[in-house]
Amino acid sequence: MKILVLCSGGDAPGMNKFVWSLYKKFKKETFYAYSGFSGLVKGQIFPLRNIVERKSKNCAGIVIKSSRCPEFKEEKFFKLGLANAKKFDVVVILGGNGSEKGAKALFENGVNTIFVPATIDNDVEESSYSIGFDTAVKEGIYAIKNTMPSIYSMNNSCLFEVMGRKHDAICQEVAKAVQADYVICNKESLDYEKIKDVILKKLVRSDSACVVVRENIVEVEKIAEKLNLMLGADIVKTQVVGRTQRGGEPTARELKLAKCFAKETVRLIKTKVFGVRILMNDKDETIVKEFI
Ligand code: F6P
């Protein structure tokens, strides 16, 4: 059996655990495409044993590298990738909803693919969980908890920008955990008058507002600039949590769920079930569904 694995899109903490777990089961039968679909297109395919190592299995990042590969949508590049994918009995693809489309396209063209949700954004349809989400939330909480004491001491308020692309899962989860005073998770919730009121109410009590903002709505610096103008004082600070959400040390839950996804992948490979997505239900159980 020849098994190929690749990671696509933004890296996600827990990916290393998954790849290591797969390697441990199939050893010399496993190969990887360097840096996702890009390596598949270029034929940069190598044995996993050359790169995986026990010491990085619980670390964030991904040793086989990941990338975004928009050209994979173009026929010329897709065909190159397809020819390389066809050399394998199964191709395991880790990523978010964009990568899922790539996995589906390969399957529809005769490749035995298995798709595994792995993106901090948790934006894979029908799955309650994707590898990386728990750690990204933990890092968001950590950044806020380590910033607010300073904000409070200076009588300021703060806007925290968290990742998530166009999806608000990280933003909502972080806001809930830190009991944020206001959440900007979409354009509609960017109500300057309301936010100003929240900040003022806190200020009169010598307190500070904590506002969690999803990225890609309006830059937090611009939101703060406008609020400071409305308030007539420079009291609204900003903090972009950024890539610490991807680079953060995986949580125990993350490692456990990555291992669950790997265990299910092993089962599917052994029973020769292909052309599927491994998803997770609300009870943290893996479920298997066809591509939609
Ligand atoms: O998809 C994961 C993610 O971290 C998003 O939350 C974010 O919008 C994006 O990747 C950033 O991508 P890049 O690191 O390629 O700029």
mmCIF file of C-alpha atoms and ligand atoms in Angstrom:
data_model
loop_
_atom_site.group_PDB
_atom_site.id
_atom_site.type_symbol
_atom_site.label_atom_id
_atom_site.label_comp_id
_atom_site.label_asym_id
_atom_site.label_seq_id
_atom_site.Cartn_x
_atom_site.Cartn_y
_atom_site.Cartn_z
ATOM 1 C CA MET A 1 0.000 0.000 0.000
ATOM 2 C CA LYS A 2 1.344 3.456 -0.933
ATOM 3 C CA ILE A 3 -0.110 6.244 1.198
ATOM 4 C CA LEU A 4 0.434 9.931 0.455
ATOM 5 C CA VAL A 5 -0.301 12.686 2.969
ATOM 6 C CA LEU A 6 -0.316 16.435 2.409
ATOM 7 C CA CYS A 7 -1.244 19.529 4.425
ATOM 8 C CA SER A 8 -2.848 22.464 2.680
ATOM 9 C CA GLY A 9 -3.803 26.033 3.625
ATOM 10 C CA GLY A 10 -2.654 27.632 6.867
ATOM 11 C CA ASP A 11 -0.814 25.232 9.179
ATOM 12 C CA ALA A 12 -2.743 24.147 12.271
ATOM 13 C CA PRO A 13 -1.419 22.985 15.654
ATOM 14 C CA GLY A 14 -2.061 19.245 15.896
ATOM 15 C CA MET A 15 -1.132 18.502 12.263
ATOM 16 C CA ASN A 16 2.192 17.009 13.410
ATOM 17 C CA LYS A 17 0.382 14.679 15.797
ATOM 18 C CA PHE A 18 -1.850 13.445 12.991
ATOM 19 C CA VAL A 19 1.013 12.860 10.542
ATOM 20 C CA TRP A 20 3.108 11.112 13.191
ATOM 21 C CA SER A 21 0.190 8.841 14.163
ATOM 22 C CA LEU A 22 -0.342 7.861 10.527
ATOM 23 C CA TYR A 23 3.370 7.223 10.055
ATOM 24 C CA LYS A 24 3.517 5.057 13.166
ATOM 25 C CA LYS A 25 0.888 2.718 11.696
ATOM 26 C CA PHE A 26 2.107 2.427 8.110
ATOM 27 C CA LYS A 27 5.826 3.354 8.369
ATOM 28 C CA LYS A 28 7.563 2.809 5.012
ATOM 29 C CA GLU A 29 4.264 2.771 3.144
ATOM 30 C CA THR A 30 3.826 6.498 3.887
ATOM 31 C CA PHE A 31 4.979 9.440 1.740
ATOM 32 C CA TYR A 32 4.352 13.178 1.840
ATOM 33 C CA ALA A 33 3.930 15.929 -0.711
ATOM 34 C CA TYR A 34 6.131 18.825 0.370
ATOM 35 C CA SER A 35 4.138 21.976 1.120
ATOM 36 C CA GLY A 36 0.700 20.709 0.131
ATOM 37 C CA PHE A 37 -0.833 20.732 -3.343
ATOM 38 C CA SER A 38 2.147 22.741 -4.542
ATOM 39 C CA GLY A 39 4.464 19.771 -3.891
ATOM 40 C CA LEU A 40 1.933 17.421 -5.443
ATOM 41 C CA VAL A 41 1.954 19.500 -8.650
ATOM 42 C CA LYS A 42 5.755 19.732 -8.729
ATOM 43 C CA GLY A 43 6.242 16.071 -7.854
ATOM 44 C CA GLN A 44 8.056 16.959 -4.616
ATOM 45 C CA ILE A 45 7.119 13.695 -2.954
ATOM 46 C CA PHE A 46 9.291 11.954 -0.382
ATOM 47 C CA PRO A 47 9.115 9.128 2.185
ATOM 48 C CA LEU A 48 7.695 10.290 5.508
ATOM 49 C CA ARG A 49 10.463 8.500 7.381
ATOM 50 C CA ASN A 50 12.908 11.123 6.026
ATOM 51 C CA ILE A 51 11.201 13.899 7.920
ATOM 52 C CA VAL A 52 8.967 12.827 10.795
ATOM 53 C CA GLU A 53 10.547 12.611 14.212
ATOM 54 C CA ARG A 54 9.155 11.714 17.573
ATOM 55 C CA LYS A 55 10.302 14.974 19.149
ATOM 56 C CA SER A 56 8.056 17.165 16.983
ATOM 57 C CA LYS A 57 4.905 15.050 17.202
ATOM 58 C CA ASN A 58 3.371 17.241 19.926
ATOM 59 C CA CYS A 59 4.612 20.553 18.521
ATOM 60 C CA ALA A 60 2.717 23.177 16.558
ATOM 61 C CA GLY A 61 3.504 23.776 12.892
ATOM 62 C CA ILE A 62 3.916 20.977 10.400
ATOM 63 C CA VAL A 63 7.183 19.308 9.456
ATOM 64 C CA ILE A 64 6.004 18.364 5.949
ATOM 65 C CA LYS A 65 5.070 22.045 5.383
ATOM 66 C CA SER A 66 1.823 23.524 4.124
ATOM 67 C CA SER A 67 0.912 26.226 1.624
ATOM 68 C CA ARG A 68 -1.910 27.802 -0.290
ATOM 69 C CA CYS A 69 -1.943 26.730 -3.914
ATOM 70 C CA PRO A 70 -4.560 28.704 -5.875
ATOM 71 C CA GLU A 71 -3.077 27.454 -9.175
ATOM 72 C CA PHE A 72 -4.340 23.957 -8.316
ATOM 73 C CA LYS A 73 -7.715 25.190 -9.603
ATOM 74 C CA GLU A 74 -6.177 25.665 -13.073
ATOM 75 C CA GLU A 75 -6.472 22.674 -15.381
ATOM 76 C CA LYS A 76 -2.789 22.601 -16.334
ATOM 77 C CA PHE A 77 -1.587 22.395 -12.725
ATOM 78 C CA PHE A 78 -4.444 20.175 -11.598
ATOM 79 C CA LYS A 79 -3.511 17.607 -14.249
ATOM 80 C CA LEU A 80 0.103 17.572 -13.073
ATOM 81 C CA GLY A 81 -1.028 17.018 -9.477
ATOM 82 C CA LEU A 82 -3.534 14.388 -10.547
ATOM 83 C CA ALA A 83 -0.862 12.367 -12.376
ATOM 84 C CA ASN A 84 1.306 12.330 -9.237
ATOM 85 C CA ALA A 85 -1.635 11.540 -6.947
ATOM 86 C CA LYS A 86 -2.554 8.552 -9.124
ATOM 87 C CA LYS A 87 0.742 6.903 -8.221
ATOM 88 C CA PHE A 88 -0.692 6.291 -4.722
ATOM 89 C CA ASP A 89 -3.336 3.923 -3.369
ATOM 90 C CA VAL A 90 -4.674 6.661 -1.136
ATOM 91 C CA VAL A 91 -4.082 10.386 -0.678
ATOM 92 C CA VAL A 92 -4.852 11.883 2.744
ATOM 93 C CA ILE A 93 -5.466 15.644 2.629
ATOM 94 C CA LEU A 94 -5.488 17.875 5.716
ATOM 95 C CA GLY A 95 -6.835 21.415 5.483
ATOM 96 C CA GLY A 96 -9.851 23.718 5.548
ATOM 97 C CA ASN A 97 -12.791 24.128 3.219
ATOM 98 C CA GLY A 98 -10.625 25.163 0.225
ATOM 99 C CA SER A 99 -8.461 22.049 0.586
ATOM 100 C CA GLU A 100 -11.620 19.959 0.846
ATOM 101 C CA LYS A 101 -12.542 21.122 -2.672
ATOM 102 C CA GLY A 102 -9.142 19.955 -3.917
ATOM 103 C CA ALA A 103 -9.639 16.557 -2.256
ATOM 104 C CA LYS A 104 -13.073 16.245 -3.851
ATOM 105 C CA ALA A 105 -11.773 17.195 -7.319
ATOM 106 C CA LEU A 106 -9.023 14.568 -7.100
ATOM 107 C CA PHE A 107 -11.537 11.929 -5.999
ATOM 108 C CA GLU A 108 -13.852 12.777 -8.879
ATOM 109 C CA ASN A 109 -10.897 12.188 -11.190
ATOM 110 C CA GLY A 110 -10.099 8.723 -9.897
ATOM 111 C CA VAL A 111 -7.901 9.282 -6.819
ATOM 112 C CA ASN A 112 -8.744 7.548 -3.514
ATOM 113 C CA THR A 113 -8.788 10.578 -1.237
ATOM 114 C CA ILE A 114 -9.573 11.001 2.442
ATOM 115 C CA PHE A 115 -10.109 14.538 3.728
ATOM 116 C CA VAL A 116 -9.375 15.533 7.331
ATOM 117 C CA PRO A 117 -10.424 18.964 8.732
ATOM 118 C CA ALA A 118 -7.318 20.824 9.911
ATOM 119 C CA THR A 119 -7.591 24.588 10.157
ATOM 120 C CA ILE A 120 -7.694 26.918 13.130
ATOM 121 C CA ASP A 121 -10.761 28.597 11.560
ATOM 122 C CA ASN A 122 -13.050 25.597 12.258
ATOM 123 C CA ASP A 123 -14.905 26.327 9.034
ATOM 124 C CA VAL A 124 -15.365 22.840 7.597
ATOM 125 C CA GLU A 125 -19.019 22.192 6.870
ATOM 126 C CA GLU A 126 -20.790 19.550 8.971
ATOM 127 C CA SER A 127 -17.860 19.181 11.367
ATOM 128 C CA SER A 128 -18.008 20.539 14.894
ATOM 129 C CA TYR A 129 -14.232 20.504 15.062
ATOM 130 C CA SER A 130 -11.128 20.921 12.956
ATOM 131 C CA ILE A 131 -7.566 20.273 14.088
ATOM 132 C CA GLY A 132 -6.019 23.514 15.393
ATOM 133 C CA PHE A 133 -9.156 25.234 16.700
ATOM 134 C CA ASP A 134 -8.700 24.488 20.396
ATOM 135 C CA THR A 135 -5.142 25.799 20.435
ATOM 136 C CA ALA A 136 -6.084 28.920 18.473
ATOM 137 C CA VAL A 137 -8.803 29.681 21.020
ATOM 138 C CA LYS A 138 -6.415 29.010 23.907
ATOM 139 C CA GLU A 139 -3.880 31.457 22.441
ATOM 140 C CA GLY A 140 -6.582 34.113 21.980
ATOM 141 C CA ILE A 141 -7.611 33.785 25.621
ATOM 142 C CA TYR A 142 -3.973 33.822 26.717
ATOM 143 C CA ALA A 143 -3.228 37.038 24.804
ATOM 144 C CA ILE A 144 -6.239 38.803 26.295
ATOM 145 C CA LYS A 145 -5.590 37.612 29.846
ATOM 146 C CA ASN A 146 -1.994 38.755 29.581
ATOM 147 C CA THR A 147 -2.891 42.166 28.217
ATOM 148 C CA MET A 148 -5.964 43.291 30.169
ATOM 149 C CA PRO A 149 -4.178 43.918 33.511
ATOM 150 C CA SER A 150 -2.004 46.490 31.768
ATOM 151 C CA ILE A 151 -4.992 48.009 29.933
ATOM 152 C CA TYR A 152 -6.854 48.255 33.254
ATOM 153 C CA SER A 153 -3.929 49.854 35.057
ATOM 154 C CA MET A 154 -3.719 52.603 32.462
ATOM 155 C CA ASN A 155 -7.506 53.219 32.425
ATOM 156 C CA ASN A 156 -7.649 52.218 28.752
ATOM 157 C CA SER A 157 -9.882 49.819 26.831
ATOM 158 C CA CYS A 158 -8.677 47.380 24.211
ATOM 159 C CA LEU A 159 -9.736 45.866 20.892
ATOM 160 C CA PHE A 160 -8.312 42.365 20.359
ATOM 161 C CA GLU A 161 -8.197 41.099 16.796
ATOM 162 C CA VAL A 162 -8.334 37.327 16.470
ATOM 163 C CA MET A 163 -7.887 35.188 13.357
ATOM 164 C CA GLY A 164 -10.639 33.227 11.620
ATOM 165 C CA ARG A 165 -10.591 34.491 8.039
ATOM 166 C CA LYS A 166 -14.348 34.980 7.291
ATOM 167 C CA HIS A 167 -15.542 32.615 9.993
ATOM 168 C CA ASP A 168 -16.426 33.782 13.503
ATOM 169 C CA ALA A 169 -15.878 30.542 15.492
ATOM 170 C CA ILE A 170 -12.593 31.624 17.124
ATOM 171 C CA CYS A 171 -13.942 35.102 17.845
ATOM 172 C CA GLN A 172 -17.107 33.820 19.524
ATOM 173 C CA GLU A 173 -15.340 31.147 21.557
ATOM 174 C CA VAL A 174 -12.606 33.496 22.791
ATOM 175 C CA ALA A 175 -15.129 36.238 23.624
ATOM 176 C CA LYS A 176 -17.229 33.782 25.631
ATOM 177 C CA ALA A 177 -14.233 32.479 27.567
ATOM 178 C CA VAL A 178 -12.914 35.909 28.569
ATOM 179 C CA GLN A 179 -16.417 37.345 29.117
ATOM 180 C CA ALA A 180 -15.741 40.128 26.641
ATOM 181 C CA ASP A 181 -17.712 43.333 26.964
ATOM 182 C CA TYR A 182 -18.391 43.519 23.239
ATOM 183 C CA VAL A 183 -17.881 41.224 20.235
ATOM 184 C CA ILE A 184 -17.385 42.388 16.658
ATOM 185 C CA CYS A 185 -17.859 39.204 14.664
ATOM 186 C CA ASN A 186 -19.370 40.704 11.498
ATOM 187 C CA LYS A 187 -20.037 44.060 9.785
ATOM 188 C CA GLU A 188 -23.455 44.380 11.459
ATOM 189 C CA SER A 189 -21.973 44.235 14.957
ATOM 190 C CA LEU A 190 -19.508 47.030 14.183
ATOM 191 C CA ASP A 191 -21.770 49.637 15.784
ATOM 192 C CA TYR A 192 -19.521 52.520 16.869
ATOM 193 C CA GLU A 193 -22.135 54.200 19.075
ATOM 194 C CA LYS A 194 -22.776 50.986 21.001
ATOM 195 C CA ILE A 195 -19.061 50.298 21.456
ATOM 196 C CA LYS A 196 -18.476 53.870 22.617
ATOM 197 C CA ASP A 197 -21.233 53.450 25.227
ATOM 198 C CA VAL A 198 -19.723 50.193 26.483
ATOM 199 C CA ILE A 199 -16.340 51.892 26.875
ATOM 200 C CA LEU A 200 -17.792 54.959 28.611
ATOM 201 C CA LYS A 201 -19.817 52.860 31.057
ATOM 202 C CA LYS A 202 -16.644 51.062 32.041
ATOM 203 C CA LEU A 203 -14.625 54.264 32.237
ATOM 204 C CA VAL A 204 -16.936 55.954 34.736
ATOM 205 C CA ARG A 205 -16.400 52.962 37.029
ATOM 206 C CA SER A 206 -12.650 53.167 36.552
ATOM 207 C CA ASP A 207 -12.845 49.933 34.592
ATOM 208 C CA SER A 208 -11.781 48.830 31.087
ATOM 209 C CA ALA A 209 -13.698 47.318 28.190
ATOM 210 C CA CYS A 210 -12.433 44.215 26.457
ATOM 211 C CA VAL A 211 -13.633 44.005 22.848
ATOM 212 C CA VAL A 212 -12.948 40.937 20.690
ATOM 213 C CA VAL A 213 -12.863 41.546 16.930
ATOM 214 C CA ARG A 214 -12.791 39.020 14.106
ATOM 215 C CA GLU A 215 -10.146 39.783 11.487
ATOM 216 C CA ASN A 216 -11.093 40.894 7.970
ATOM 217 C CA ILE A 217 -13.966 43.178 8.980
ATOM 218 C CA VAL A 218 -12.201 46.536 9.497
ATOM 219 C CA GLU A 219 -8.623 46.792 10.795
ATOM 220 C CA VAL A 220 -8.640 47.219 14.563
ATOM 221 C CA GLU A 221 -6.337 50.237 14.301
ATOM 222 C CA LYS A 222 -8.938 52.008 12.139
ATOM 223 C CA ILE A 223 -11.760 51.076 14.527
ATOM 224 C CA ALA A 224 -9.732 52.390 17.474
ATOM 225 C CA GLU A 225 -8.868 55.608 15.639
ATOM 226 C CA LYS A 226 -12.543 56.344 15.039
ATOM 227 C CA LEU A 227 -13.533 55.474 18.618
ATOM 228 C CA ASN A 228 -10.784 57.665 20.048
ATOM 229 C CA LEU A 229 -12.008 60.554 17.903
ATOM 230 C CA MET A 230 -15.576 60.007 19.143
ATOM 231 C CA LEU A 231 -14.372 59.776 22.750
ATOM 232 C CA GLY A 232 -12.051 62.767 22.416
ATOM 233 C CA ALA A 233 -9.193 60.869 24.080
ATOM 234 C CA ASP A 234 -6.600 58.297 23.150
ATOM 235 C CA ILE A 235 -7.894 55.531 25.413
ATOM 236 C CA VAL A 236 -8.720 52.706 23.007
ATOM 237 C CA LYS A 237 -5.715 50.479 22.400
ATOM 238 C CA THR A 238 -5.371 47.552 20.001
ATOM 239 C CA GLN A 239 -3.752 44.147 20.073
ATOM 240 C CA VAL A 240 -3.583 41.804 17.071
ATOM 241 C CA VAL A 241 -3.241 38.258 18.375
ATOM 242 C CA GLY A 242 -2.184 37.029 14.930
ATOM 243 C CA ARG A 243 -0.030 33.993 14.204
ATOM 244 C CA THR A 244 0.550 33.069 17.836
ATOM 245 C CA GLN A 245 -2.840 31.389 17.334
ATOM 246 C CA ARG A 246 -1.289 29.060 14.776
ATOM 247 C CA GLY A 247 2.096 28.691 16.432
ATOM 248 C CA GLY A 248 0.818 28.061 19.954
ATOM 249 C CA GLU A 249 1.680 24.836 21.723
ATOM 250 C CA PRO A 250 -1.125 22.323 21.019
ATOM 251 C CA THR A 251 -3.522 21.751 23.911
ATOM 252 C CA ALA A 252 -4.089 18.266 25.327
ATOM 253 C CA ARG A 253 -7.568 18.246 23.725
ATOM 254 C CA GLU A 254 -6.008 19.171 20.373
ATOM 255 C CA LEU A 255 -3.558 16.287 20.511
ATOM 256 C CA LYS A 256 -6.295 13.897 21.566
ATOM 257 C CA LEU A 257 -8.610 14.905 18.726
ATOM 258 C CA ALA A 258 -5.799 14.862 16.135
ATOM 259 C CA LYS A 259 -5.093 11.303 17.253
ATOM 260 C CA CYS A 260 -8.810 10.437 16.916
ATOM 261 C CA PHE A 261 -8.806 11.734 13.332
ATOM 262 C CA ALA A 262 -5.661 9.685 12.615
ATOM 263 C CA LYS A 263 -7.155 6.543 14.138
ATOM 264 C CA GLU A 264 -10.219 6.897 11.941
ATOM 265 C CA THR A 265 -8.024 7.506 8.872
ATOM 266 C CA VAL A 266 -6.128 4.285 9.618
ATOM 267 C CA ARG A 267 -9.415 2.399 9.902
ATOM 268 C CA LEU A 268 -10.669 3.782 6.588
ATOM 269 C CA ILE A 269 -7.414 2.932 4.808
ATOM 270 C CA LYS A 270 -7.444 -0.608 6.195
ATOM 271 C CA THR A 271 -11.080 -1.138 5.184
ATOM 272 C CA LYS A 272 -10.493 0.640 1.849
ATOM 273 C CA VAL A 273 -13.146 3.324 2.290
ATOM 274 C CA PHE A 274 -12.198 6.297 0.116
ATOM 275 C CA GLY A 275 -13.715 9.443 -1.300
ATOM 276 C CA VAL A 276 -14.785 10.577 2.147
ATOM 277 C CA ARG A 277 -14.423 13.344 4.723
ATOM 278 C CA ILE A 278 -13.756 12.502 8.356
ATOM 279 C CA LEU A 279 -15.793 14.898 10.457
ATOM 280 C CA MET A 280 -16.507 15.288 14.149
ATOM 281 C CA ASN A 281 -19.856 15.432 15.900
ATOM 282 C CA ASP A 282 -20.724 17.362 19.060
ATOM 283 C CA LYS A 283 -19.662 14.441 21.242
ATOM 284 C CA ASP A 284 -16.111 14.532 19.869
ATOM 285 C CA GLU A 285 -16.758 11.346 17.897
ATOM 286 C CA THR A 286 -15.517 10.979 14.350
ATOM 287 C CA ILE A 287 -18.099 10.467 11.631
ATOM 288 C CA VAL A 288 -17.499 9.691 7.972
ATOM 289 C CA LYS A 289 -19.367 11.401 5.125
ATOM 290 C CA GLU A 290 -19.075 11.583 1.377
ATOM 291 C CA PHE A 291 -17.985 14.789 -0.348
ATOM 292 C CA ILE A 292 -20.738 17.334 -0.962
HETATM 293 O O1 F6P B 1 -6.824 29.767 7.548
HETATM 294 C C1 F6P B 1 -6.058 29.943 8.692
HETATM 295 C C2 F6P B 1 -5.628 31.373 8.841
HETATM 296 O O2 F6P B 1 -4.794 31.504 9.955
HETATM 297 C C3 F6P B 1 -6.777 32.395 8.918
HETATM 298 O O3 F6P B 1 -7.329 32.477 10.202
HETATM 299 C C4 F6P B 1 -6.099 33.647 8.458
HETATM 300 O O4 F6P B 1 -7.026 34.546 7.904
HETATM 301 C C5 F6P B 1 -5.164 33.148 7.405
HETATM 302 O O5 F6P B 1 -4.901 31.780 7.717
HETATM 303 C C6 F6P B 1 -3.856 33.870 7.292
HETATM 304 O O6 F6P B 1 -3.171 33.299 6.254
HETATM 305 P P1 F6P B 1 -1.647 33.554 5.924
HETATM 306 O O7 F6P B 1 -0.850 33.031 7.062
HETATM 307 O O8 F6P B 1 -1.412 32.803 4.653
HETATM 308 O O9 F6P B 1 -1.540 35.021 5.770
#
